[in-house]
mmCIF file of C-alpha atoms in Angstrom:
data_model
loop_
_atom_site.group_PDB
_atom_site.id
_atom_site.type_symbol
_atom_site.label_atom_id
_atom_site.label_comp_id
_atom_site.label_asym_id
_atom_site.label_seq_id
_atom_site.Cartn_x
_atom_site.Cartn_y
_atom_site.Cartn_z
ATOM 1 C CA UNK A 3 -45.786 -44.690 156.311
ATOM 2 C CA UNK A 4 -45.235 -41.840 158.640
ATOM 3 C CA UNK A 5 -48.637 -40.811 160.857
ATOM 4 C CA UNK A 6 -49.627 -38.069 162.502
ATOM 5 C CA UNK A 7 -52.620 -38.170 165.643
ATOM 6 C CA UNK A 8 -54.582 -35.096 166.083
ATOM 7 C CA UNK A 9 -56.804 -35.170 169.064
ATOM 8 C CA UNK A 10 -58.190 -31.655 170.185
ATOM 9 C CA UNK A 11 -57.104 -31.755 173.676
ATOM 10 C CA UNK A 12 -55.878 -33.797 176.059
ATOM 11 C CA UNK A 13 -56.822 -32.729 179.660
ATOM 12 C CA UNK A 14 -58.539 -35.582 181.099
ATOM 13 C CA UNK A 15 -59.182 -39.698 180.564
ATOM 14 C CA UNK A 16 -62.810 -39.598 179.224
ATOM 15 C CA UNK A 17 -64.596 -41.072 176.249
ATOM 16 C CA UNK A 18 -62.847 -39.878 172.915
ATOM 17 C CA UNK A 19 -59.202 -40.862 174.698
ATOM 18 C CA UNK A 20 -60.611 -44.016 175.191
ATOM 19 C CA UNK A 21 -60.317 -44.066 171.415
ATOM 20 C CA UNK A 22 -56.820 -42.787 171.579
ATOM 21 C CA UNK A 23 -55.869 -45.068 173.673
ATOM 22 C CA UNK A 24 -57.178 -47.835 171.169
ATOM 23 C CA UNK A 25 -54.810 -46.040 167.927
ATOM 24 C CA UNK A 26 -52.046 -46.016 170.138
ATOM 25 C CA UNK A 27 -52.298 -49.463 171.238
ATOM 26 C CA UNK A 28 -52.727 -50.440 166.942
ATOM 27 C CA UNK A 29 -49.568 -48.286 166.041
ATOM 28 C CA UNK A 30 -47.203 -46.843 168.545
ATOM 29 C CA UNK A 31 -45.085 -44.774 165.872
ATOM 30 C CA UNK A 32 -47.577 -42.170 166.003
ATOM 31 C CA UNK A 33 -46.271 -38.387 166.562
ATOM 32 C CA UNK A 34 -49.405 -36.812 168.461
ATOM 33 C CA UNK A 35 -50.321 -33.456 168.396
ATOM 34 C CA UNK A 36 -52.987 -31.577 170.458
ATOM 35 C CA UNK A 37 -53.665 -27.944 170.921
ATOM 36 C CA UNK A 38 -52.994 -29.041 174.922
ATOM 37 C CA UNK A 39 -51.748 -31.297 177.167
ATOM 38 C CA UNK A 40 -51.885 -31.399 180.100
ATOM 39 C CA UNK A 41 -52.758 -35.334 180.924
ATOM 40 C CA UNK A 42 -51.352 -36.582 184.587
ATOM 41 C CA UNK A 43 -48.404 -39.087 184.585
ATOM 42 C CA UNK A 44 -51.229 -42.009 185.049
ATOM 43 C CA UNK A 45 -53.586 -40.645 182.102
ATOM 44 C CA UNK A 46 -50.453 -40.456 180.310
ATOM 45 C CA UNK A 47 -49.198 -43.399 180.097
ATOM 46 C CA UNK A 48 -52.528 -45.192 179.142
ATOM 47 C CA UNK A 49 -53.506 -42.653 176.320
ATOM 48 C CA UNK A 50 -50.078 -42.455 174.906
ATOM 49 C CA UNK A 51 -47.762 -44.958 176.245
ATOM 50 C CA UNK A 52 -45.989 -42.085 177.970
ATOM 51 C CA UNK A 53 -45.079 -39.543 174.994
ATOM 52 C CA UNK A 54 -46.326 -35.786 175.221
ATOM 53 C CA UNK A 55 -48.540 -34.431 172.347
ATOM 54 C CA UNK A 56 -46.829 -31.322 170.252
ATOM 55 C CA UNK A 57 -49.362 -28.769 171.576
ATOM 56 C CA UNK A 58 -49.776 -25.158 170.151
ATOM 57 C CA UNK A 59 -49.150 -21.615 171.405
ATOM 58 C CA UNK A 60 -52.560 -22.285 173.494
ATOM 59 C CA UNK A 61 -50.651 -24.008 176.179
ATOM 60 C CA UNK A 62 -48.675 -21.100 177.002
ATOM 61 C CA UNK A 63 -51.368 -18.630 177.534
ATOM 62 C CA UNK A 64 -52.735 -17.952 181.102
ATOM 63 C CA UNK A 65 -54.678 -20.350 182.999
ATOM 64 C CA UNK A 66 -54.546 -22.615 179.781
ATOM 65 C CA UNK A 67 -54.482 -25.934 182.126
ATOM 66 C CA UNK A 68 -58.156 -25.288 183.600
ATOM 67 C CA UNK A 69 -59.637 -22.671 181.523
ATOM 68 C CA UNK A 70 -58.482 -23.765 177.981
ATOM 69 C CA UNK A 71 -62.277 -23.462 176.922
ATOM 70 C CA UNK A 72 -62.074 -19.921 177.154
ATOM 71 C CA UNK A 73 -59.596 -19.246 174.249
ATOM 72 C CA UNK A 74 -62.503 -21.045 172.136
ATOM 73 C CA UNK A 75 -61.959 -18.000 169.376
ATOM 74 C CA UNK A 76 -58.274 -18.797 168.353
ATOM 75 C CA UNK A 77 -58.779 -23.073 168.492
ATOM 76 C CA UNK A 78 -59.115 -22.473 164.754
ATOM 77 C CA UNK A 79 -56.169 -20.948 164.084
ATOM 78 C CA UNK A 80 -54.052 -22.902 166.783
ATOM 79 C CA UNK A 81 -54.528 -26.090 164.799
ATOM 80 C CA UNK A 82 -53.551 -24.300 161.180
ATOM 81 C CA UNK A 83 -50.289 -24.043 162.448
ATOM 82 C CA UNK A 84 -49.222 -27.659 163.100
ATOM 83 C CA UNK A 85 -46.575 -28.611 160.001
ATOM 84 C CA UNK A 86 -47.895 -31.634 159.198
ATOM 85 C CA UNK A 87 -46.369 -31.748 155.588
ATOM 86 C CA UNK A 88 -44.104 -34.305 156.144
ATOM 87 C CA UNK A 89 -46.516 -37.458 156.938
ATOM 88 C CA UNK A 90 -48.199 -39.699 154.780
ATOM 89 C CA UNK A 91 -51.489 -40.433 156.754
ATOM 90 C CA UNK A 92 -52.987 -37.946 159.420
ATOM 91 C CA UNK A 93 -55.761 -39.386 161.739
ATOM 92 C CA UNK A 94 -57.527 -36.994 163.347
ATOM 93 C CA UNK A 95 -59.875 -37.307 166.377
ATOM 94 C CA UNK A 96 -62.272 -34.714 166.681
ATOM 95 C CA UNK A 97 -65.003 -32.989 168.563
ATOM 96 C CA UNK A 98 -64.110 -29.165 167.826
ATOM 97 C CA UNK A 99 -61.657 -28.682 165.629
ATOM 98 C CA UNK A 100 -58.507 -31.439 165.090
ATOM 99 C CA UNK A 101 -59.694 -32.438 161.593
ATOM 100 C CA UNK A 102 -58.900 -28.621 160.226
ATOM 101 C CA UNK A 103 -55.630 -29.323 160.116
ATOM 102 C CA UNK A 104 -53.847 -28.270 156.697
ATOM 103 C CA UNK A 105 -53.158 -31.221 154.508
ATOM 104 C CA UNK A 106 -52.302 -31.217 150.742
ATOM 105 C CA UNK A 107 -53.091 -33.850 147.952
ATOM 106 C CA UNK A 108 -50.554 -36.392 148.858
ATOM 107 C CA UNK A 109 -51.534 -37.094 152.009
ATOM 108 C CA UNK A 110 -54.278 -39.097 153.398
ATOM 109 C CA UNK A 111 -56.302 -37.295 156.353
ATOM 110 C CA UNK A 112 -59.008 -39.689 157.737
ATOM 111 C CA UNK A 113 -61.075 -38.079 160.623
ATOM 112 C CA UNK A 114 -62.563 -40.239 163.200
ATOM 113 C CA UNK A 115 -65.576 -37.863 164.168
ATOM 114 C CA UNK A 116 -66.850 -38.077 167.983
ATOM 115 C CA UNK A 117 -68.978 -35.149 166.687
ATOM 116 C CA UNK A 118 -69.207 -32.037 164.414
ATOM 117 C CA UNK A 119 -68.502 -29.059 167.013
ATOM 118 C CA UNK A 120 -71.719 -29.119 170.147
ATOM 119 C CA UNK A 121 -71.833 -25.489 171.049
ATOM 120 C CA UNK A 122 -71.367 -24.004 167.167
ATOM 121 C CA UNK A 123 -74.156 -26.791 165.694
ATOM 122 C CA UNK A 124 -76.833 -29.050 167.471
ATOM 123 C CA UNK A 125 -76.279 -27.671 171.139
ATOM 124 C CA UNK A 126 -75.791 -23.339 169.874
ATOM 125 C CA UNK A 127 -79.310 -22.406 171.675
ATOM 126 C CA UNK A 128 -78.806 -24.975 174.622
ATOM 127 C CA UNK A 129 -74.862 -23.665 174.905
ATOM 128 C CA UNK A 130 -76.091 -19.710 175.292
ATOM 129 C CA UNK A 131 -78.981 -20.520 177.263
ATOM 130 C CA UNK A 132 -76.777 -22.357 180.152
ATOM 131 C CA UNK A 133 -73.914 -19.712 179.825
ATOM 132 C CA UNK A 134 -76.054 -17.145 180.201
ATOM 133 C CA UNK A 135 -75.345 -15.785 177.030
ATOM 134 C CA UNK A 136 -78.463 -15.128 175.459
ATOM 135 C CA UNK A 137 -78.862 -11.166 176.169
ATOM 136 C CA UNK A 138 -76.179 -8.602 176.526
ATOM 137 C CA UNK A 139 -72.246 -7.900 175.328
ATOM 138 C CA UNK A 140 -70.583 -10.774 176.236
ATOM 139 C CA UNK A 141 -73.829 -12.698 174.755
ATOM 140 C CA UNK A 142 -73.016 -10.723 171.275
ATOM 141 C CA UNK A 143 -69.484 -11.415 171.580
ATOM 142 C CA UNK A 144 -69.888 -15.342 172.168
ATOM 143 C CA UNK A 145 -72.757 -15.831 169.303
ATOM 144 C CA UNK A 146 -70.172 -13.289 166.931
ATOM 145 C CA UNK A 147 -67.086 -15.837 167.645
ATOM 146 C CA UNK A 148 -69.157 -18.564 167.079
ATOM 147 C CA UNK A 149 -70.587 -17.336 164.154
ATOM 148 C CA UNK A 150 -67.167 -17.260 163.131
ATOM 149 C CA UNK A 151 -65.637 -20.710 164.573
ATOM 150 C CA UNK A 152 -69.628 -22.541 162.226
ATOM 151 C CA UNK A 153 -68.188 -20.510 158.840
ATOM 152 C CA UNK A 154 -64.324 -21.620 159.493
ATOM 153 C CA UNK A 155 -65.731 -25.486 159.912
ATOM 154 C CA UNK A 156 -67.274 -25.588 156.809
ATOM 155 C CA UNK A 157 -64.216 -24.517 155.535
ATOM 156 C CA UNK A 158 -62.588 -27.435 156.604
ATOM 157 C CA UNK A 159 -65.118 -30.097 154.750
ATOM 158 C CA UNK A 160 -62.922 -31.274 152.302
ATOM 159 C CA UNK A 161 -59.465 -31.192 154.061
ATOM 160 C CA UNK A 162 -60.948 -34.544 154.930
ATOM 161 C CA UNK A 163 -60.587 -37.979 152.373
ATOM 162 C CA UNK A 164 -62.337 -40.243 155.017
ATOM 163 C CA UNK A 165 -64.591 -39.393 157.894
ATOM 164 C CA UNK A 166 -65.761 -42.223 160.373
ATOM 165 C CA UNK A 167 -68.463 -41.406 162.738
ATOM 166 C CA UNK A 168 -69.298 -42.932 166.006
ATOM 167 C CA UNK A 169 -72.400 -43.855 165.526
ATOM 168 C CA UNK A 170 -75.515 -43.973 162.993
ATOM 169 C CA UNK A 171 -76.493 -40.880 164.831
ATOM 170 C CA UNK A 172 -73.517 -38.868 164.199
ATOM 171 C CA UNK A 173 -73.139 -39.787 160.777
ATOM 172 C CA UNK A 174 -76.448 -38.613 160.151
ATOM 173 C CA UNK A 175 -75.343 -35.036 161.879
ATOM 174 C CA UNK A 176 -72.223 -35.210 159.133
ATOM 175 C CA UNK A 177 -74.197 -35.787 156.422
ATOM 176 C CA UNK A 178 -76.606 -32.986 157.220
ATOM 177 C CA UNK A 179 -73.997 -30.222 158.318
ATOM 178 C CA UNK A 180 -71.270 -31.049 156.423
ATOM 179 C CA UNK A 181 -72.830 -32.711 153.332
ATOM 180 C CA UNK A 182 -70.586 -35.949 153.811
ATOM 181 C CA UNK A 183 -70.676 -39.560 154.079
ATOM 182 C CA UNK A 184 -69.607 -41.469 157.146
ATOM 183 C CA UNK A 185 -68.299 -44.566 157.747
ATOM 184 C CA UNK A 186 -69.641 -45.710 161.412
ATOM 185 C CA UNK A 187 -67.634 -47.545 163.700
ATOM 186 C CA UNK A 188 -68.325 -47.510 167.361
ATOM 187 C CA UNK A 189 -65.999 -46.420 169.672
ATOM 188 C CA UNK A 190 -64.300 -49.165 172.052
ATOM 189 C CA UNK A 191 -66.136 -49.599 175.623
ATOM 190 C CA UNK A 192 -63.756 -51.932 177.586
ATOM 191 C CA UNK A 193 -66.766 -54.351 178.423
ATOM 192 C CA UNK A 194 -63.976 -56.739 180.139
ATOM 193 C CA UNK A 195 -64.065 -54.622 183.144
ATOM 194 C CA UNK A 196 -67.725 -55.487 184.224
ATOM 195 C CA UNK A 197 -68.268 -58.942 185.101
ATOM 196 C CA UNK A 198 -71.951 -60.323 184.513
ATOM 197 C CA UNK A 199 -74.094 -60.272 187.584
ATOM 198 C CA UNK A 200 -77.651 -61.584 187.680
ATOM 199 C CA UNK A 201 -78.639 -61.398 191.443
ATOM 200 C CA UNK A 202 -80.160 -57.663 191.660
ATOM 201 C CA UNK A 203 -81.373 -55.697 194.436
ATOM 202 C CA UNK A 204 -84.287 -53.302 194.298
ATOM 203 C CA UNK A 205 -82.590 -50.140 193.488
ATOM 204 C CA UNK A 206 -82.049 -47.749 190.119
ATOM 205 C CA UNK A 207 -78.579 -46.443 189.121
ATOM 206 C CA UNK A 208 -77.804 -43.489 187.758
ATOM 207 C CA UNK A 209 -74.486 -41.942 186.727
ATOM 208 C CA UNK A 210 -73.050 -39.155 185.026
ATOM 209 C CA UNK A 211 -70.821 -36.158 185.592
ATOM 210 C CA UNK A 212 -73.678 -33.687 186.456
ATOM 211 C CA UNK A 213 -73.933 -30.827 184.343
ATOM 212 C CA UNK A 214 -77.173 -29.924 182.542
ATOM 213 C CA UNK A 215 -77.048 -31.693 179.179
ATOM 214 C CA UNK A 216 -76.889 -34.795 181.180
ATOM 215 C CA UNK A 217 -80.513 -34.317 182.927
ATOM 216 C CA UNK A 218 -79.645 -35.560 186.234
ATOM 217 C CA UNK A 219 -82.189 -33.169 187.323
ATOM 218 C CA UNK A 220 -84.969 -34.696 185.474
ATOM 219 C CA UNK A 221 -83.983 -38.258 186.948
ATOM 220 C CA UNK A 222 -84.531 -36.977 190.165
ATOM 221 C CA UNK A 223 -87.680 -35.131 189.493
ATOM 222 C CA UNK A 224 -88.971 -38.578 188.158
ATOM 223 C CA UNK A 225 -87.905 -40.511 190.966
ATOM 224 C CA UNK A 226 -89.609 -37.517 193.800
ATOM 225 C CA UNK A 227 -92.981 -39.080 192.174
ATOM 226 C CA UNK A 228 -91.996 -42.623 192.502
ATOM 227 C CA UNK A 229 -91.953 -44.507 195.225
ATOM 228 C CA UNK A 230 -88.668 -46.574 194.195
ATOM 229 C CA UNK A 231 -85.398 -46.008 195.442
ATOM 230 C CA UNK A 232 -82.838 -44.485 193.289
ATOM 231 C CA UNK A 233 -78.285 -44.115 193.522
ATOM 232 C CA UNK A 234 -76.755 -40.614 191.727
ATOM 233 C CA UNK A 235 -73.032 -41.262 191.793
ATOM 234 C CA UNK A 236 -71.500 -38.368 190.314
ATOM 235 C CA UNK A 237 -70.243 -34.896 190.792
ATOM 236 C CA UNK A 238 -70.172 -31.454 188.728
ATOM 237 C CA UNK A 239 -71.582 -28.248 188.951
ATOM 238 C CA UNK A 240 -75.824 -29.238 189.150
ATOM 239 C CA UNK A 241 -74.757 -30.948 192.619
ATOM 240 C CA UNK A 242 -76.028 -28.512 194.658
ATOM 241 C CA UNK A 243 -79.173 -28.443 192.345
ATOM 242 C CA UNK A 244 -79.350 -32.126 192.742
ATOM 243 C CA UNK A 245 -78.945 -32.260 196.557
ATOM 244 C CA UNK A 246 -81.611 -29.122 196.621
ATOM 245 C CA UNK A 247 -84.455 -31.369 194.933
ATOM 246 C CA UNK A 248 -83.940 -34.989 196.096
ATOM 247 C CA UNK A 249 -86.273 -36.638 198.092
ATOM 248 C CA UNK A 250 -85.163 -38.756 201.053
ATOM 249 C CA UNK A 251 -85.513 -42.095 198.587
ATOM 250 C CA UNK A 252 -82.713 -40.905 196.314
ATOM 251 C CA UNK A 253 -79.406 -41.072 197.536
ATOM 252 C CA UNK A 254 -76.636 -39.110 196.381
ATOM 253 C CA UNK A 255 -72.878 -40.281 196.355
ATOM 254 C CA UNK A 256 -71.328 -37.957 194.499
ATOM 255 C CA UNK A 257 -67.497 -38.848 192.592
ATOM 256 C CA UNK A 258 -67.172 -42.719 193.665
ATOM 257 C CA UNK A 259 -64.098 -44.406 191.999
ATOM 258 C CA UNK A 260 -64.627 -47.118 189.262
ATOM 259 C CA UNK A 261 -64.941 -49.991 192.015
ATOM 260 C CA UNK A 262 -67.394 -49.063 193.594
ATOM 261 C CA UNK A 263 -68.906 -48.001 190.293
ATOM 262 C CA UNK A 264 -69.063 -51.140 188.943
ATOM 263 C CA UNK A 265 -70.505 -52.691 192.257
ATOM 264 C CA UNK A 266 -73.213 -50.700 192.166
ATOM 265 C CA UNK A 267 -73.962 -51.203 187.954
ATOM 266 C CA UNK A 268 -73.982 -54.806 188.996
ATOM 267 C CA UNK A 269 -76.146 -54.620 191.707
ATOM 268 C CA UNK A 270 -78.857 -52.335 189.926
ATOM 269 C CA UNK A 271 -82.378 -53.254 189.128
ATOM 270 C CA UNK A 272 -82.210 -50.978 185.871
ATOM 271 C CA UNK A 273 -79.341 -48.066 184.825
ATOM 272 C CA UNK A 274 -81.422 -44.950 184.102
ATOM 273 C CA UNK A 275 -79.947 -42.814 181.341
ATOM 274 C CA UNK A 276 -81.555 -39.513 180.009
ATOM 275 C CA UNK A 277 -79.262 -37.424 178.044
ATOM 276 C CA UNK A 278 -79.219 -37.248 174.428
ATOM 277 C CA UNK A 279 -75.947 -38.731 173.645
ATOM 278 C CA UNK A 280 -73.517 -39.004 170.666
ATOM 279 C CA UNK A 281 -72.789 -42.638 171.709
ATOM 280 C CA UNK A 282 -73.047 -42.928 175.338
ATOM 281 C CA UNK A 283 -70.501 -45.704 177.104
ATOM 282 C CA UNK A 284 -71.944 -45.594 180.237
ATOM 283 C CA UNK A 285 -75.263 -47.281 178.857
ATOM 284 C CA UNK A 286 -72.984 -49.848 177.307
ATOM 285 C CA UNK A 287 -70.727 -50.999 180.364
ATOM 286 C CA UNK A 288 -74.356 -51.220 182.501
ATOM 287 C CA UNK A 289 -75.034 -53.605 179.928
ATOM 288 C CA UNK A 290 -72.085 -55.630 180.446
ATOM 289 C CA UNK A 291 -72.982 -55.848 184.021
ATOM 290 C CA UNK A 292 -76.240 -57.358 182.666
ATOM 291 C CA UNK A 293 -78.425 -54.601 183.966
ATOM 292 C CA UNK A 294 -81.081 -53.855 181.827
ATOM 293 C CA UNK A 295 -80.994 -49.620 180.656
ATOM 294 C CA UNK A 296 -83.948 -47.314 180.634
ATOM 295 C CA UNK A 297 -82.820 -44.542 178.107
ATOM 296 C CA UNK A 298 -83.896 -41.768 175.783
ATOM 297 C CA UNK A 299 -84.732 -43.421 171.948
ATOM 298 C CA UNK A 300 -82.371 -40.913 170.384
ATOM 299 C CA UNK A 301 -78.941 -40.184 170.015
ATOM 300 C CA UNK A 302 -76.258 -43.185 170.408
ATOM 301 C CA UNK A 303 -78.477 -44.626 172.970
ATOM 302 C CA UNK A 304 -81.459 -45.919 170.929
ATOM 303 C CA UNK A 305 -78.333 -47.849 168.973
ATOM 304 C CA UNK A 306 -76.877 -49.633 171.825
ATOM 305 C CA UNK A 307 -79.860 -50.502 173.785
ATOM 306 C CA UNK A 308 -82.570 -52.964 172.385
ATOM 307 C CA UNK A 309 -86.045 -51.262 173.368
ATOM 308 C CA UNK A 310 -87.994 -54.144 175.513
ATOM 309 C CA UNK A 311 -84.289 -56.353 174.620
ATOM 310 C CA UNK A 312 -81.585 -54.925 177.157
ATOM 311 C CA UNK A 313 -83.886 -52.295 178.134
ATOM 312 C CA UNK A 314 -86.645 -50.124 177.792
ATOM 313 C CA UNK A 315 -86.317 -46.217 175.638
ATOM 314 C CA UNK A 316 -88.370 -43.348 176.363
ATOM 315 C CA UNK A 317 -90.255 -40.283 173.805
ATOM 316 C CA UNK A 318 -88.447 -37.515 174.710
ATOM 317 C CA UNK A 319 -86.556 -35.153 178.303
ATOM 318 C CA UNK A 320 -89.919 -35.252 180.089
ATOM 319 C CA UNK A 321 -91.339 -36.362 183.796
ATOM 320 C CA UNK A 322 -94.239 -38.212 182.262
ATOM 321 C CA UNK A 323 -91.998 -39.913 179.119
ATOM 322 C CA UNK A 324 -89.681 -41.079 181.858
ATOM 323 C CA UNK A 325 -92.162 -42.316 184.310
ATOM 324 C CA UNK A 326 -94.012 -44.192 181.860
ATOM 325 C CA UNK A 327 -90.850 -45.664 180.760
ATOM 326 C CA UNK A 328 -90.356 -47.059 184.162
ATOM 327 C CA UNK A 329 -93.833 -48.587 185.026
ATOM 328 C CA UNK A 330 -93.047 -50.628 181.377
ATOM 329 C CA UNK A 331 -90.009 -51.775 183.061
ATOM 330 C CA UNK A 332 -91.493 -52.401 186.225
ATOM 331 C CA UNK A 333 -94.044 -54.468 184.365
ATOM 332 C CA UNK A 334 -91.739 -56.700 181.659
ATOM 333 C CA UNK A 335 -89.238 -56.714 184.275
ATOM 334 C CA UNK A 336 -88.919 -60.492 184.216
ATOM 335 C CA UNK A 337 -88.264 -60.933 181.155
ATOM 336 C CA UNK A 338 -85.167 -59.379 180.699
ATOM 337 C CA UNK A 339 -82.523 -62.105 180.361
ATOM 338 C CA UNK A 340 -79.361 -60.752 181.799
ATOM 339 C CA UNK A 341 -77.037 -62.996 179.916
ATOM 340 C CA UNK A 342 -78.423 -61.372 176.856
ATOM 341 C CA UNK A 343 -77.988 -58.126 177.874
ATOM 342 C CA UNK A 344 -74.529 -58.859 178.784
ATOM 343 C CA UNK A 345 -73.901 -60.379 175.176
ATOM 344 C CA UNK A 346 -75.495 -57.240 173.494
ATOM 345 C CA UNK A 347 -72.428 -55.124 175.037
ATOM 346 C CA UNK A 348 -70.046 -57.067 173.698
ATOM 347 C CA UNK A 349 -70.535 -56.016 170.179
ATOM 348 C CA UNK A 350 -69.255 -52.595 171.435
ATOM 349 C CA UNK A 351 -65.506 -54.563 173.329
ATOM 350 C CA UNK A 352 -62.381 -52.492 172.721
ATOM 351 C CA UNK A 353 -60.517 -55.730 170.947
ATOM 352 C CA UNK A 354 -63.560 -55.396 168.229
ATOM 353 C CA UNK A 355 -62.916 -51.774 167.464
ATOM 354 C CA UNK A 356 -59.041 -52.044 167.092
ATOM 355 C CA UNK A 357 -59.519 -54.343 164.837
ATOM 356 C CA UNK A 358 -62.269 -52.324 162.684
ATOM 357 C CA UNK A 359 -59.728 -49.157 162.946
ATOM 358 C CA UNK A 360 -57.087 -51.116 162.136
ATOM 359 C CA UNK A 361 -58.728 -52.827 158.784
ATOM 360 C CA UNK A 362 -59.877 -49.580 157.918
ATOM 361 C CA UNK A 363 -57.537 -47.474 157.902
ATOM 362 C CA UNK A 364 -54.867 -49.529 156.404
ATOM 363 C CA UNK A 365 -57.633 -50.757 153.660
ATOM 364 C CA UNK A 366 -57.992 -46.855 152.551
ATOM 365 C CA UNK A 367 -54.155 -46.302 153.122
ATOM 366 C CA UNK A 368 -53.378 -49.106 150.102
ATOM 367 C CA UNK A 369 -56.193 -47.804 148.037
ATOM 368 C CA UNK A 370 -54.954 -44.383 148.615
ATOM 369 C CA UNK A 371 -51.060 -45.300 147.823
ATOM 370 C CA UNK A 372 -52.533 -47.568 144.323
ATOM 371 C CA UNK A 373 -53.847 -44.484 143.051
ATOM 372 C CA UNK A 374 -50.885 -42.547 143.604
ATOM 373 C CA UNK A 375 -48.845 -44.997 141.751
ATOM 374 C CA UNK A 376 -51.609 -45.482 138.933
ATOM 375 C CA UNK A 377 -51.307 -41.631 138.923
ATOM 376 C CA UNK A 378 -47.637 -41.577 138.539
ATOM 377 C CA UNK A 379 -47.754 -44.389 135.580
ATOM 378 C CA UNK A 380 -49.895 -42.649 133.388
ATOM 379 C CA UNK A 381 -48.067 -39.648 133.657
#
């Protein structure tokens, strides 16, 4: 079979090209196409085994390589115009828009879904609030386009066959927007990376790039009323914010690299996690360190971590919710067993979800190409 990959964009090595990575390590005849790329020679070569995605018109405009976001409004029609007539099975990989391509009836499209689009759906209010694009023209303009961008998704429902979501929370967000079943298989976390450590010191971890959604801010505000010591190792635009309110028992590191990293998930007494995620990897590879995670019971997060298990969850974005969360820890502390926790994240390893991907897609691909033939025999 000929395949096409459809990714949205490729402009850094984060979570959904860690799935990329994984359908390019199952079938390296893929042609790739993206509505960017601009991945560095390193990136490159791990995502795509050193080919370059057929990108769209969007890569010519201005400033496309860091400000890409802002030609939001044509993303739509940018992805319309890949041909992709000539394959037999497209598999997208989506956050925004890569499963609108245009497919017709003899084709198979299955969609791996990291999540229908944040800023038009769950995240619209939070997204305008943080722009500052509640009030005003440019405010009318951004909730007109994406106005626009929520009616041209829905269009795209049933251009479709198969969509698999990355987690039990995400298919739920399918089902409810787009009216769809989802297939859930997690997304790889490369678990073989962290080695198990059980001797701990008496400090909390915390990680993240550190931009609002992520509630860095409300870590910190927790940790100003504890006396406990607590690691930020991350950088992003709410530094400043971060630096602003920490007390002198919070230490900030900003961007360390992934050795240090690691030393430090090992080390930690407990991995504190607060945003509301669609999966959330970091969680995950804290686990394979065997550090118990204190996290928010919603979102990917209440799936990966085993409340009073391989960690402890919290109600809901608050001071007290938090803090309450941690004096539970504090108290059942002992009786995490770190080996388990370890063994937990290995349900999420990389090898595991090639192999799902792999079974599944080619399981719907014979299906698909039997009822094409029964098709042709009755006729």
């Amino acid at each position: 079979m000929k395949k096409a990959l459809v990714h949205d964009w490729f402009s850094v090595y984060a979570g959904a090209e860690k799935c990329v990575e994984s359908f390019t390590n199952i079938w390296d005849d893929f042609d790739v196409y993206s509505l960017i790329d601009f991945l560095s020679d390193k990136d490159r070569e791990i995502i795509l085994k050193g080919k370059y995605a057929n990108t769209s018109f969007i890569q010519k405009l201005p400033f496309a390589k860091k400000k890409y976001r802002n030609y939001l409004p044509l993303f739509p029609f940018a992805i319309e115009q890949f041909d992709l007539s000539e394959y037999d099975l497209i598999l997208s990989s989506s956050h925004a828009v890569a499963k609108g391509v245009l497919t017709h009836s003899t084709q198979l499209h299955i969609c791996y879904m990291h999540t229908p689009i944040r800023y038009a759906w769950d995240l619209y209010f939070q997204y305008l609030k943080e722009s500052n694009l509640q009030k005003g023209l440019k405010g009318l303009i951004a909730k007109y386009f994406l106005h626009k961008i929520r009616i041209w998704d829905i269009s795209t429902i049933n251009r479709v066959d198969y969509y698999i979501a990355n987690s039990k929370y995400i298919a739920k967000r399918i089902k409810k927007i787009y009216g769809k079943n989802a297939d859930v298989i997690y997304p790889p976390v490369d678990v073989d990376k962290f080695e198990l450590c059980e001797k701990k010191e008496d400090f909390y971890l915390t990680a993240s790039r550190l931009v609002p959604y992520k509630k860095i801010d409300l870590i910190v505000k927790t940790f100003n009323e504890l006396d406990k010591k607590l690691v930020v190792i991350g950088d992003g635009p709410d530094m400043k914010k971060i630096k602003t309110i920490a007390k002198t028992n919070i230490e900030i590191l900003g961007y360390q690299n992934d050795k240090v990293l690691i030393e430090y998930m090992q080390k930690a007494k407990g991995f504190v996690f607060a945003a509301k995620e669609d999966f959330g990897i970091m969680p995950v590879e804290a686990q394979a360190c065997g550090t118990p995670v204190i996290c928010l019971g919603e979102g990917g997060t209440k799936e990966t971590v085993i409340d009073k298990i391989t960690g402890i969850h919290f109600e809901s974005q608050t001071v007290n919710s938090l803090k309450k969360a941690i004096e539970t820890f504090e108290k059942m502390y002992d009786e995490f067993d770190f080996k388990l926790i370890r063994k937990n994240a290995e349900k999420y390893s990389r090898k595991r979800f090639e192999k799902e991907i792999k079974d599944y897609i080619e399981n719907k691909y014979k299906m698909f190409v039997d009822k094409e033939l029964n098709v042709k025999k009755s006729i």
